Short mmCIF file of C-alpha atoms and ligand atoms in Angstrom, two decimals:
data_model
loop_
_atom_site.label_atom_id
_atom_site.label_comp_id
_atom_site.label_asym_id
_atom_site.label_seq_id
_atom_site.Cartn_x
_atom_site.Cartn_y
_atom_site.Cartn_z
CA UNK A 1 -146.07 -101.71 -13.63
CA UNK A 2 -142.99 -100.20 -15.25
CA UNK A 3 -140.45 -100.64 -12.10
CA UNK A 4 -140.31 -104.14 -12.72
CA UNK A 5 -136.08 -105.58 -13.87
CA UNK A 6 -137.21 -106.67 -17.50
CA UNK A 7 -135.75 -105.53 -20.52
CA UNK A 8 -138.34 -102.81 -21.36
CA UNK A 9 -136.67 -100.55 -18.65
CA UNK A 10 -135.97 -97.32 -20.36
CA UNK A 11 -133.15 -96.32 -17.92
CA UNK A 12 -131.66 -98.92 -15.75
CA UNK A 13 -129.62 -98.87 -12.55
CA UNK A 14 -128.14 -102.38 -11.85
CA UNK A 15 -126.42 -102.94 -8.61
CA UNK A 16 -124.72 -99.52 -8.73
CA UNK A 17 -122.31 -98.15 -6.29
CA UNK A 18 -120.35 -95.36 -6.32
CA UNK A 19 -117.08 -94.01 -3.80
CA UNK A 20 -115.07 -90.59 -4.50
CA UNK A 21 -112.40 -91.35 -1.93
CA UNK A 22 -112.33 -95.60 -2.64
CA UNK A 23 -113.46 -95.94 1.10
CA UNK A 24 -117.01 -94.85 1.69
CA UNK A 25 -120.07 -95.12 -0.75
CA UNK A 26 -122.13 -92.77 -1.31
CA UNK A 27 -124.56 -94.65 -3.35
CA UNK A 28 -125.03 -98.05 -2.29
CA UNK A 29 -126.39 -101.26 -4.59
CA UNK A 30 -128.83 -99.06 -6.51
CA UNK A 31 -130.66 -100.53 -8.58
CA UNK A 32 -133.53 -98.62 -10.13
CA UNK A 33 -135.53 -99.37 -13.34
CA UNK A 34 -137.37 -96.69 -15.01
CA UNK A 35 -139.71 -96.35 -17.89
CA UNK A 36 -140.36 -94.55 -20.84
CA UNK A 37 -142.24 -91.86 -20.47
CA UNK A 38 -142.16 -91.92 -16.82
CA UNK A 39 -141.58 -88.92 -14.38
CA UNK A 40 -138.99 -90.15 -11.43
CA UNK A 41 -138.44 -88.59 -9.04
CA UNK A 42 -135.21 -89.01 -6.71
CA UNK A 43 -136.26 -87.39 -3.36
CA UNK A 44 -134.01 -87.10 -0.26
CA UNK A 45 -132.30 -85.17 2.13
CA UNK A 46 -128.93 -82.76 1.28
CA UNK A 47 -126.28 -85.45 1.27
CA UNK A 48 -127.97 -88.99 0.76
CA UNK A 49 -126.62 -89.38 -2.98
CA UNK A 50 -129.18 -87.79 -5.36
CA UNK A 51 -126.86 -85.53 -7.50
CA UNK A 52 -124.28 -88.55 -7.44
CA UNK A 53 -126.77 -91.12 -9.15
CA UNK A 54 -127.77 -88.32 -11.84
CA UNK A 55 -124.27 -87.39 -12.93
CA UNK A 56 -123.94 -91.15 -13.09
CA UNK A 57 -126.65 -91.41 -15.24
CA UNK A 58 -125.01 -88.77 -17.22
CA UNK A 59 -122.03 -89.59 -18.07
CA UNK A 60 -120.15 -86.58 -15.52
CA UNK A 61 -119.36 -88.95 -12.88
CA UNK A 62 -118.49 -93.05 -13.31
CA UNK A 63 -120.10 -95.71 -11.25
CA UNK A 64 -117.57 -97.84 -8.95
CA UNK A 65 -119.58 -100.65 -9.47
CA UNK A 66 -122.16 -101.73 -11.43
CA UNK A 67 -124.05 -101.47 -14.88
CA UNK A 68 -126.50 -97.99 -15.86
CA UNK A 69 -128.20 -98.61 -19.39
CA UNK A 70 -129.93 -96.58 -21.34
CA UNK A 71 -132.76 -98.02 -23.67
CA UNK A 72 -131.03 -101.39 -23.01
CA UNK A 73 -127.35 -100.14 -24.14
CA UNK A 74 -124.91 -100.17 -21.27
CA UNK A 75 -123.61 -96.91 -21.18
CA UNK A 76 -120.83 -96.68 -18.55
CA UNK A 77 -117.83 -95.78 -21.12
CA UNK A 78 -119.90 -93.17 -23.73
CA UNK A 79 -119.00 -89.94 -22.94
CA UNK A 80 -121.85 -87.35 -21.78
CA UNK A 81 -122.45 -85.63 -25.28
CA UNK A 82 -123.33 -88.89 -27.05
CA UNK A 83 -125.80 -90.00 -24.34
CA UNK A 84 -128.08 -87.44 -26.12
CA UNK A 85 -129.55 -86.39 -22.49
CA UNK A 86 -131.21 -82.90 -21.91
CA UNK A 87 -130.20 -81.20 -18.42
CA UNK A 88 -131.30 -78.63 -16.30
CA UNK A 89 -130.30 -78.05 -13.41
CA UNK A 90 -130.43 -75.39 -10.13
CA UNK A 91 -128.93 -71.73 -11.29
CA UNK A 92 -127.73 -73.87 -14.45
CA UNK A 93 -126.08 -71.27 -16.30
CA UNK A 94 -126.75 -69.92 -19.61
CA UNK A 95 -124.48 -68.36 -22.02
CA UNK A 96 -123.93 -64.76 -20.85
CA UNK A 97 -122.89 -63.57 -23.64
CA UNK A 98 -124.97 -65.13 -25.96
CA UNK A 99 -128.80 -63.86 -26.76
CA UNK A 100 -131.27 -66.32 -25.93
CA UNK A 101 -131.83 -67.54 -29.30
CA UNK A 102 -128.01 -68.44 -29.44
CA UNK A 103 -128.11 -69.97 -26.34
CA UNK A 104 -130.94 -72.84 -27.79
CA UNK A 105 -128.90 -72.35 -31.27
CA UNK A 106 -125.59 -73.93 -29.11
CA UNK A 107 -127.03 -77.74 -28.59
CA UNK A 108 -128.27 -77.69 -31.93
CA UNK A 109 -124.75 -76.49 -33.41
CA UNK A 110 -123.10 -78.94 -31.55
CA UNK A 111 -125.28 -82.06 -33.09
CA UNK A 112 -124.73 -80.42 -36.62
CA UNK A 113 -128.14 -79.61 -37.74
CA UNK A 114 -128.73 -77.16 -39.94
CA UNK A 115 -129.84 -73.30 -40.12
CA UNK A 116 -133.19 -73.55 -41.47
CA UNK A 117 -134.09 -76.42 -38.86
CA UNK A 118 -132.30 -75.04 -36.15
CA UNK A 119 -134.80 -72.05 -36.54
CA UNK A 120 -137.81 -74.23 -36.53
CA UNK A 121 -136.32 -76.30 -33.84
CA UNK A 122 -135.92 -72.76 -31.52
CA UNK A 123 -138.58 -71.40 -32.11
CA UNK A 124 -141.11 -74.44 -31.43
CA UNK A 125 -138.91 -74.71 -27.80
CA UNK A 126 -139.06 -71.36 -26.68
CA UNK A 127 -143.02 -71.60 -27.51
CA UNK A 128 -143.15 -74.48 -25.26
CA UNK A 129 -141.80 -72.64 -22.19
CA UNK A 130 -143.93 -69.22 -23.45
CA UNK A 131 -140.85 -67.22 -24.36
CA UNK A 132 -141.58 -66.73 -28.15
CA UNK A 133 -140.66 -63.11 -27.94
CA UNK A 134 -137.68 -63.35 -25.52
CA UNK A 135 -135.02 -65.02 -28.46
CA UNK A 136 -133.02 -62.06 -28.76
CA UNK A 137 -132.84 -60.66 -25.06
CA UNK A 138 -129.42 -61.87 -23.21
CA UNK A 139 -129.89 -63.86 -19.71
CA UNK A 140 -129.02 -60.94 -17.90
CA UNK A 141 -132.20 -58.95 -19.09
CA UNK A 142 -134.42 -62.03 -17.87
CA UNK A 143 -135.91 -62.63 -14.56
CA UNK A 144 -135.07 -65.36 -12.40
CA UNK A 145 -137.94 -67.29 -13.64
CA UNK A 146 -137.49 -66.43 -17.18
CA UNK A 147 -134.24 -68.39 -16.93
CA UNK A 148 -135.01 -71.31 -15.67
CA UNK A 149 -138.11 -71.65 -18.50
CA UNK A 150 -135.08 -71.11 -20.93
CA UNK A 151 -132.89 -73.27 -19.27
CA UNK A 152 -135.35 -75.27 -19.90
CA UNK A 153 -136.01 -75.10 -23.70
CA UNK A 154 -132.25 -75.50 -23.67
CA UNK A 155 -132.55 -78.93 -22.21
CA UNK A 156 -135.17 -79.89 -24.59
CA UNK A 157 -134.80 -77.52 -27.93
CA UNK A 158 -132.88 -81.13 -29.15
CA UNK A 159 -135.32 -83.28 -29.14
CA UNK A 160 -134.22 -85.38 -25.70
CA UNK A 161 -135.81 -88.66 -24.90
CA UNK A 162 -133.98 -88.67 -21.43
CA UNK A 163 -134.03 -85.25 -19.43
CA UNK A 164 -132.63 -84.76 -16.14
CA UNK A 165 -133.14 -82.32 -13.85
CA UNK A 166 -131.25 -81.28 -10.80
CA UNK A 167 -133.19 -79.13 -8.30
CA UNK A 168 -134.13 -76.66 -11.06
CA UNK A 169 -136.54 -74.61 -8.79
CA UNK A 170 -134.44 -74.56 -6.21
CA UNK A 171 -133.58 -70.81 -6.01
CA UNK A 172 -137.27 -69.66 -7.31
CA UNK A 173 -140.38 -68.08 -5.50
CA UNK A 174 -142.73 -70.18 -4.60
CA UNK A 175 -145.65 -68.85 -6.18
CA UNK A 176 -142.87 -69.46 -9.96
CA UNK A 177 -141.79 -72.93 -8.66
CA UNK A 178 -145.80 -74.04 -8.59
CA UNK A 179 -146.70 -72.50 -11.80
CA UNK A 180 -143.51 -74.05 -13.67
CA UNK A 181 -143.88 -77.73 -11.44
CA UNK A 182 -147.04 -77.62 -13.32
CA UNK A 183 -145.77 -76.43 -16.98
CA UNK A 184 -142.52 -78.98 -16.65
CA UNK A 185 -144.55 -82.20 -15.76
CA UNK A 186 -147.09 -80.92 -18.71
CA UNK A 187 -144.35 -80.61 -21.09
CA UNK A 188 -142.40 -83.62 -20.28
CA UNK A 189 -146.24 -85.93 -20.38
CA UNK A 190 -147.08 -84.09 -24.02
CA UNK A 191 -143.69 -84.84 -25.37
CA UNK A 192 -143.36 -88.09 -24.39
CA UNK A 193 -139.97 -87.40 -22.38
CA UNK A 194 -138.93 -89.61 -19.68
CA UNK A 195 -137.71 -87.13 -16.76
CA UNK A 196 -135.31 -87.94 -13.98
CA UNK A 197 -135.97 -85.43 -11.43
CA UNK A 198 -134.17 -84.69 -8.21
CA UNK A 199 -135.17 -82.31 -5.41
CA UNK A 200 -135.23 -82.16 -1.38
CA UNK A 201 -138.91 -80.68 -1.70
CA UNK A 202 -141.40 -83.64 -0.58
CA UNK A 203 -144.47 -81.41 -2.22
CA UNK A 204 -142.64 -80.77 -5.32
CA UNK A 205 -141.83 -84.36 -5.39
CA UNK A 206 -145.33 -85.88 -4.48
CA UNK A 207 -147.14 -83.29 -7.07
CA UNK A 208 -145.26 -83.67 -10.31
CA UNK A 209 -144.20 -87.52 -10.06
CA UNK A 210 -145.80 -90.62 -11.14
CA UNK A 211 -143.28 -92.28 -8.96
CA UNK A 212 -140.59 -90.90 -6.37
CA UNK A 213 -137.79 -92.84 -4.98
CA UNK A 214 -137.35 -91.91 -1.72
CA UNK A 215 -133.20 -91.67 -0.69
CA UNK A 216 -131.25 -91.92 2.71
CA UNK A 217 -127.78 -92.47 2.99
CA UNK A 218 -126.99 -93.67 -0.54
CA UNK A 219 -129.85 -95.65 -0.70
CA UNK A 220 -133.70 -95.85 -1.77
CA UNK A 221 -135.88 -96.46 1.57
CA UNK A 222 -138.98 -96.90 -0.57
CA UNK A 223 -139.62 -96.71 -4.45
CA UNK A 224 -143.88 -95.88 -5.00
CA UNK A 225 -146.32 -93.78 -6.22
CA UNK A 226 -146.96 -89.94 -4.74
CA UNK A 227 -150.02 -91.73 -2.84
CA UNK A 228 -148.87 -95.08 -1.88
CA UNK A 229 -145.58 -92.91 -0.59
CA UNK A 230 -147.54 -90.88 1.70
CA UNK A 231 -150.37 -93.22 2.82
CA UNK A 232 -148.53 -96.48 3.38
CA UNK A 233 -144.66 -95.86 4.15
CA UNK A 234 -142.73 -98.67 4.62
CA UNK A 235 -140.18 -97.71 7.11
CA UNK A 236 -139.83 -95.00 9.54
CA UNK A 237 -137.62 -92.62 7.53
CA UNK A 238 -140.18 -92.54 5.00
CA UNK A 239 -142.77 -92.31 6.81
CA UNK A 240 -140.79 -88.89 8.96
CA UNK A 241 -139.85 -87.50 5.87
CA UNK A 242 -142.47 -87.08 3.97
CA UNK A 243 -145.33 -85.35 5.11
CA UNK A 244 -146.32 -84.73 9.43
CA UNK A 245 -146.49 -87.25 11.52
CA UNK A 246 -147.33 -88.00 14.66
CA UNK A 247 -144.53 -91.31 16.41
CA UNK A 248 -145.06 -93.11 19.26
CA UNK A 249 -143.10 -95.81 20.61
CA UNK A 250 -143.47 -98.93 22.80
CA UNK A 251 -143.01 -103.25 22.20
CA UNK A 252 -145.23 -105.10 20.21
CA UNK A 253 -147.34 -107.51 22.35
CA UNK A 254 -148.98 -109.44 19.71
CA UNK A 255 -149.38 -110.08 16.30
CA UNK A 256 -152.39 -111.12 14.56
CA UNK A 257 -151.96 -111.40 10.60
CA UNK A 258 -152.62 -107.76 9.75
CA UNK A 259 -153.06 -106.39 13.21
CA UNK A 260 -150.67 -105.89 16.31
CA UNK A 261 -151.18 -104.52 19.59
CA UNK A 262 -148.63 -102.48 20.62
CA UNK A 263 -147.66 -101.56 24.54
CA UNK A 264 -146.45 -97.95 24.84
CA UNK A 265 -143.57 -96.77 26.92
CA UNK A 266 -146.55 -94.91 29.40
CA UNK A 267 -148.45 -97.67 29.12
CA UNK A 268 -151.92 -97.70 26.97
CA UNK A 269 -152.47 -100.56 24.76
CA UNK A 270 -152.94 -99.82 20.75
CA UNK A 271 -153.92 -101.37 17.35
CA UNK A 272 -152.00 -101.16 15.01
CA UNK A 273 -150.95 -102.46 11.29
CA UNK A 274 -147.55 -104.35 11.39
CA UNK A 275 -145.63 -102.92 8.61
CA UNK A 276 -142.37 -103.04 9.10
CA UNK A 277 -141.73 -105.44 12.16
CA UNK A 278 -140.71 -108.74 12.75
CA UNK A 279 -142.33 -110.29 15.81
CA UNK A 280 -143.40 -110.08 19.70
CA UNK A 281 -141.08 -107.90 22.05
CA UNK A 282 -139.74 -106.10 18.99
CA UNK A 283 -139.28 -102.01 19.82
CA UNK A 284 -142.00 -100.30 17.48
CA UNK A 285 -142.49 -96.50 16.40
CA UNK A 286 -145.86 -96.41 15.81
CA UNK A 287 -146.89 -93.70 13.37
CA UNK A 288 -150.35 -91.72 12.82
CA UNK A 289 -150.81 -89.03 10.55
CA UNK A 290 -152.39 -85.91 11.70
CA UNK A 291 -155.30 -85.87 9.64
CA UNK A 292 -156.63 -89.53 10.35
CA UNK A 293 -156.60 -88.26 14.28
CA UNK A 294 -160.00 -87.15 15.65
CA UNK A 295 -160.85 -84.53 18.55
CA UNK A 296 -164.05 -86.24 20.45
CA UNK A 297 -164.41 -88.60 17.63
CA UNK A 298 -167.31 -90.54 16.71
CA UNK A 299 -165.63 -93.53 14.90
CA UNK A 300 -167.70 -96.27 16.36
CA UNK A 301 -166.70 -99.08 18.29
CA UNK A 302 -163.52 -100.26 16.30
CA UNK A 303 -161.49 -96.62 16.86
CA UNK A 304 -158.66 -96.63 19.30
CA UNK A 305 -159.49 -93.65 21.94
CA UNK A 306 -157.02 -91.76 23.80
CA UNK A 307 -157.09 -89.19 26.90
CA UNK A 308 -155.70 -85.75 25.87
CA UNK A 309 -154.88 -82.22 27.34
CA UNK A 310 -154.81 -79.41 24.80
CA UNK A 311 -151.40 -76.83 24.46
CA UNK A 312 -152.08 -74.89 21.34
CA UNK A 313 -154.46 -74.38 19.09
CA UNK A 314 -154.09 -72.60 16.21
CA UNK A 315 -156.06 -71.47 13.35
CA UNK A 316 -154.14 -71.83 9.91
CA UNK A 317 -157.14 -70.16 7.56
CA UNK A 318 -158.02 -73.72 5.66
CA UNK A 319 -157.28 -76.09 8.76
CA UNK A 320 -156.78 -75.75 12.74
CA UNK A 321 -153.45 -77.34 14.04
CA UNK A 322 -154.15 -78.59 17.74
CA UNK A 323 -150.86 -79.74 19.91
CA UNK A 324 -151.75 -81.96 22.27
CA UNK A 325 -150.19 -83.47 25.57
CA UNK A 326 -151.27 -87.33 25.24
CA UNK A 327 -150.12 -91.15 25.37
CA UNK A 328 -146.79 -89.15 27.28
CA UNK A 329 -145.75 -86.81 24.63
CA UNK A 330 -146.57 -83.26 24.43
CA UNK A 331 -146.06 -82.97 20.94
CA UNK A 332 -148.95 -84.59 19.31
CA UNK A 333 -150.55 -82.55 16.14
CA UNK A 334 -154.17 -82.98 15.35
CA UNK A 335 -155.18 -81.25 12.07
CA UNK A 336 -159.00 -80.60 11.40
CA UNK A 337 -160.81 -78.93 8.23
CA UNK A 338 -161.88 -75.54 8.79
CA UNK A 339 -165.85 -76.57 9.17
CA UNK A 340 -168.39 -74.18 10.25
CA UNK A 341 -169.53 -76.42 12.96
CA UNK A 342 -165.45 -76.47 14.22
CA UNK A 343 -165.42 -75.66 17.87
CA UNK A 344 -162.20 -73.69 18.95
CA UNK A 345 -160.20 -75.41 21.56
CA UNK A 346 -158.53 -73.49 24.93
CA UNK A 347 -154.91 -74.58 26.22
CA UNK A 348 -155.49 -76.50 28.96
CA UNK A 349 -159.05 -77.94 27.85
CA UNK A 350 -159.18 -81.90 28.49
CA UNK A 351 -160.70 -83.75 25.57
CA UNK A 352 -160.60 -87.22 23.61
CA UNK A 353 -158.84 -88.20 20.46
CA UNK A 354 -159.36 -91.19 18.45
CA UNK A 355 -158.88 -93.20 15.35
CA UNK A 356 -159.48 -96.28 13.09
CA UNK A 357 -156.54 -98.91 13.95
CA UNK A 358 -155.76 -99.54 9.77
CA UNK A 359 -154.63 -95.80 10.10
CA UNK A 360 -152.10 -96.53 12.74
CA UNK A 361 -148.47 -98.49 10.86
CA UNK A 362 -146.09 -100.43 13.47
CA UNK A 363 -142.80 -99.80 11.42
CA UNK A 364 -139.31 -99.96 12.71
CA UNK A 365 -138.09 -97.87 15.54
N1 ADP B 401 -117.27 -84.62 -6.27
C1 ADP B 401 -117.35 -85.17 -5.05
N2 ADP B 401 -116.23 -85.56 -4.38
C2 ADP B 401 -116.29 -86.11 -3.15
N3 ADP B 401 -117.43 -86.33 -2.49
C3 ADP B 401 -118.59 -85.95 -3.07
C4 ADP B 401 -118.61 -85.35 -4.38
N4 ADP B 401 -119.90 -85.10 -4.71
C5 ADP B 401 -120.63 -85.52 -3.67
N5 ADP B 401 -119.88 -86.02 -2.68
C6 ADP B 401 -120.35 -86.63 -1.41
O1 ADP B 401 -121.23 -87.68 -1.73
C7 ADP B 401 -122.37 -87.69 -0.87
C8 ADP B 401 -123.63 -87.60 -1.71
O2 ADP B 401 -123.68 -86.31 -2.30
P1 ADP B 401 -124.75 -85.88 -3.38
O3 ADP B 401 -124.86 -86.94 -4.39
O4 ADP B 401 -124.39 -84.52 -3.84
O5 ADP B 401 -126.08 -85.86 -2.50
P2 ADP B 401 -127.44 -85.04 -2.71
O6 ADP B 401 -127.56 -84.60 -4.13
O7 ADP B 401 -128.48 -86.03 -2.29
O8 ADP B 401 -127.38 -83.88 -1.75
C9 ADP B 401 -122.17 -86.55 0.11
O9 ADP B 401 -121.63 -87.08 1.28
C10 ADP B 401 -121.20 -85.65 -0.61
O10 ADP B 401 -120.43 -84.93 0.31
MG1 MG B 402 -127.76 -82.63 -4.90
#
């Protein structure tokens, strides 16, 4: 696949590390390769270095340590207007003063091309983004929305193989931030532009990507595809942060190749898949997602089964959300498909949950 350290890496991150104050670092031995054409994603929590690694990449901010190249040029000492990177980024401001038009004109000034191609050049970008008629309205006569799409012809009305974009939907509706995820990731695939992409949103990250790295504390927990991501998480930040999940802890017992059985702290016995620990006695959060658990299941003999007392149940239109008191916790979500066989659940009603051990990941506690 294209995350692998050989010299076809588009954009490469090579033991990168970066410190404002020369005591703490903020980003940590990155290393990251990406390809061209591909659609990254940098997803993380407020604070855990995403914004950091893309002014890095650049040219706004230098690394402390360590090499970034771009199309196999190291590029640590150009300066950001030769890196010939398009940006966008949250409430990225455009010329108020200038009309639209000018505003796309400005990039294209800059790189000294000239007036007849600058028009072509315009007028194919703000076609892109569907703003063909907007070139000679100024910012302020736009809506939220309509900014951001020209923000967005401004980061690519050059002809950018590299675009980076810094929560651009940020401060949008979310209704506007679905339609344009969809229009950005079709632009960027059609033009061949290879997109470095960072937001806190774990659905805007898993819909638009073809792979996300996942970042904690100047770090990436896990580097994968949407799916992979959110079906086999490595670790137990990734597997908390993106999407619901149910944890429960205890010591693993035994280890079997790709099964463990795992004692819980109240006692009951599981199966599950040892993914992220290292032997017998080892503390374990054991992780399930909602959707793999099932209210009086009928998985046949290999599913795990599980006493429960129901607390809420809650219809949702699409799905019904059940929170269950079970295995000691009272916190334990069930989510079933609306189905017109569903039966509707009472608080205090005492039923049985179950599911297949390969749904159920040992990782770290
Ligand atoms: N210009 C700066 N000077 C000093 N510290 C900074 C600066 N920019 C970011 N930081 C710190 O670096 C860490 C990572 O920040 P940032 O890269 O903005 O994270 P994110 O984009 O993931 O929210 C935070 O602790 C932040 O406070
Ligand atoms: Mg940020």
């Amino acid at each position: 696949m294209a995350s692998t350290q050989n010299g076809a890496a588009f954009v490469a991150f090579e033991r990168v590390q970066k410190s404002y104050d020369g005591e703490t670092l903020v980003v940590k031995d990155l290393n990251l390769s990406i390809a061209k054409g591909e659609f990254l994603t940098m997803l993380g929590p407020s604070g855990s270095g995403k914004t950091t690694c893309l002014m890095m990449l650049a040219g706004f901010e230098t690394a402390t340590y360590g090499e970034i190249r771009l199309d196999g040029r190291e590029i640590n000492n150009i300066p950001p207007h030769k890196r010939g990177i398009g940006m966008v980024f949250q409430n990225y401001a455009l010329f108020p003063h200038m009309t639209v038009a000018e505003n796309l004109s400005f990039p294209l000034e800059v790189r000294k091309i000239g007036k007849a191609d600058r028009e072509k050049k315009i007028k194919r970008a703000l076609d892109m983004v569907q703003m063909g008629d907007f070139g000679g309205r100024r910012p302020a006569q736009l809506s939220g929305g309509q900014q951001q799409r020209i923000a967005l012809a401004r980061a690519l009305v050059f002809e950018p193989e590299l675009v980076l974009m810094d929560e651009p939907l940020g401060a949008l509706d979310k209704q506007l931030r679905e339609t344009l995820q969809f229009e950005i990731t079709n632009l960027a695939h059609e033009l061949g532009i290879t997109t470095v992409y960072v937001t806190h949103d774990q659905t805007e990250a898993l819909t638009m990507s073809d792979r996300v790295a996942v970042f904690d504390d100047g770090r990436i927990q896990q580097l994968a595809a949407p799916d992979e991501l959110y079906e086999r998480p490595e670790n137990s930040f990734v597997a908390q942060f993106i999407g619901e999940n149910n944890t429960l802890t205890g010591n693993v017992k035994s280890i079997d190749g790709q099964r463990c059985i795992v004692t819980l702290d109240h006692g009951e016995e599981i199966d599950a898949v040892p993914v992220n620990v290292e032997g017998v006695g080892d503390r374990t959060l054991v992780s399930i997602r909602p959707e793999r658990v099932e209210i009086n299941p009928d998985l046949g003999p290999d599913a795990h089964t599980l006493d429960a007392e129901v607390l809420e149940f809650i219809y949702m239109g699409d799905t019904f959300r059940t929170k269950l008191r079970t295995a000691g916790r009272d916190d334990f979500i069930v989510k079933t498909r609306n189905r017109a066989d569903q039966v509707r659940l009472k608080p205090g009603e005492k039923i049985k949950i179950g599911w297949l051990p390969q749904d159920c990941r040992a990782l770290d506690a």
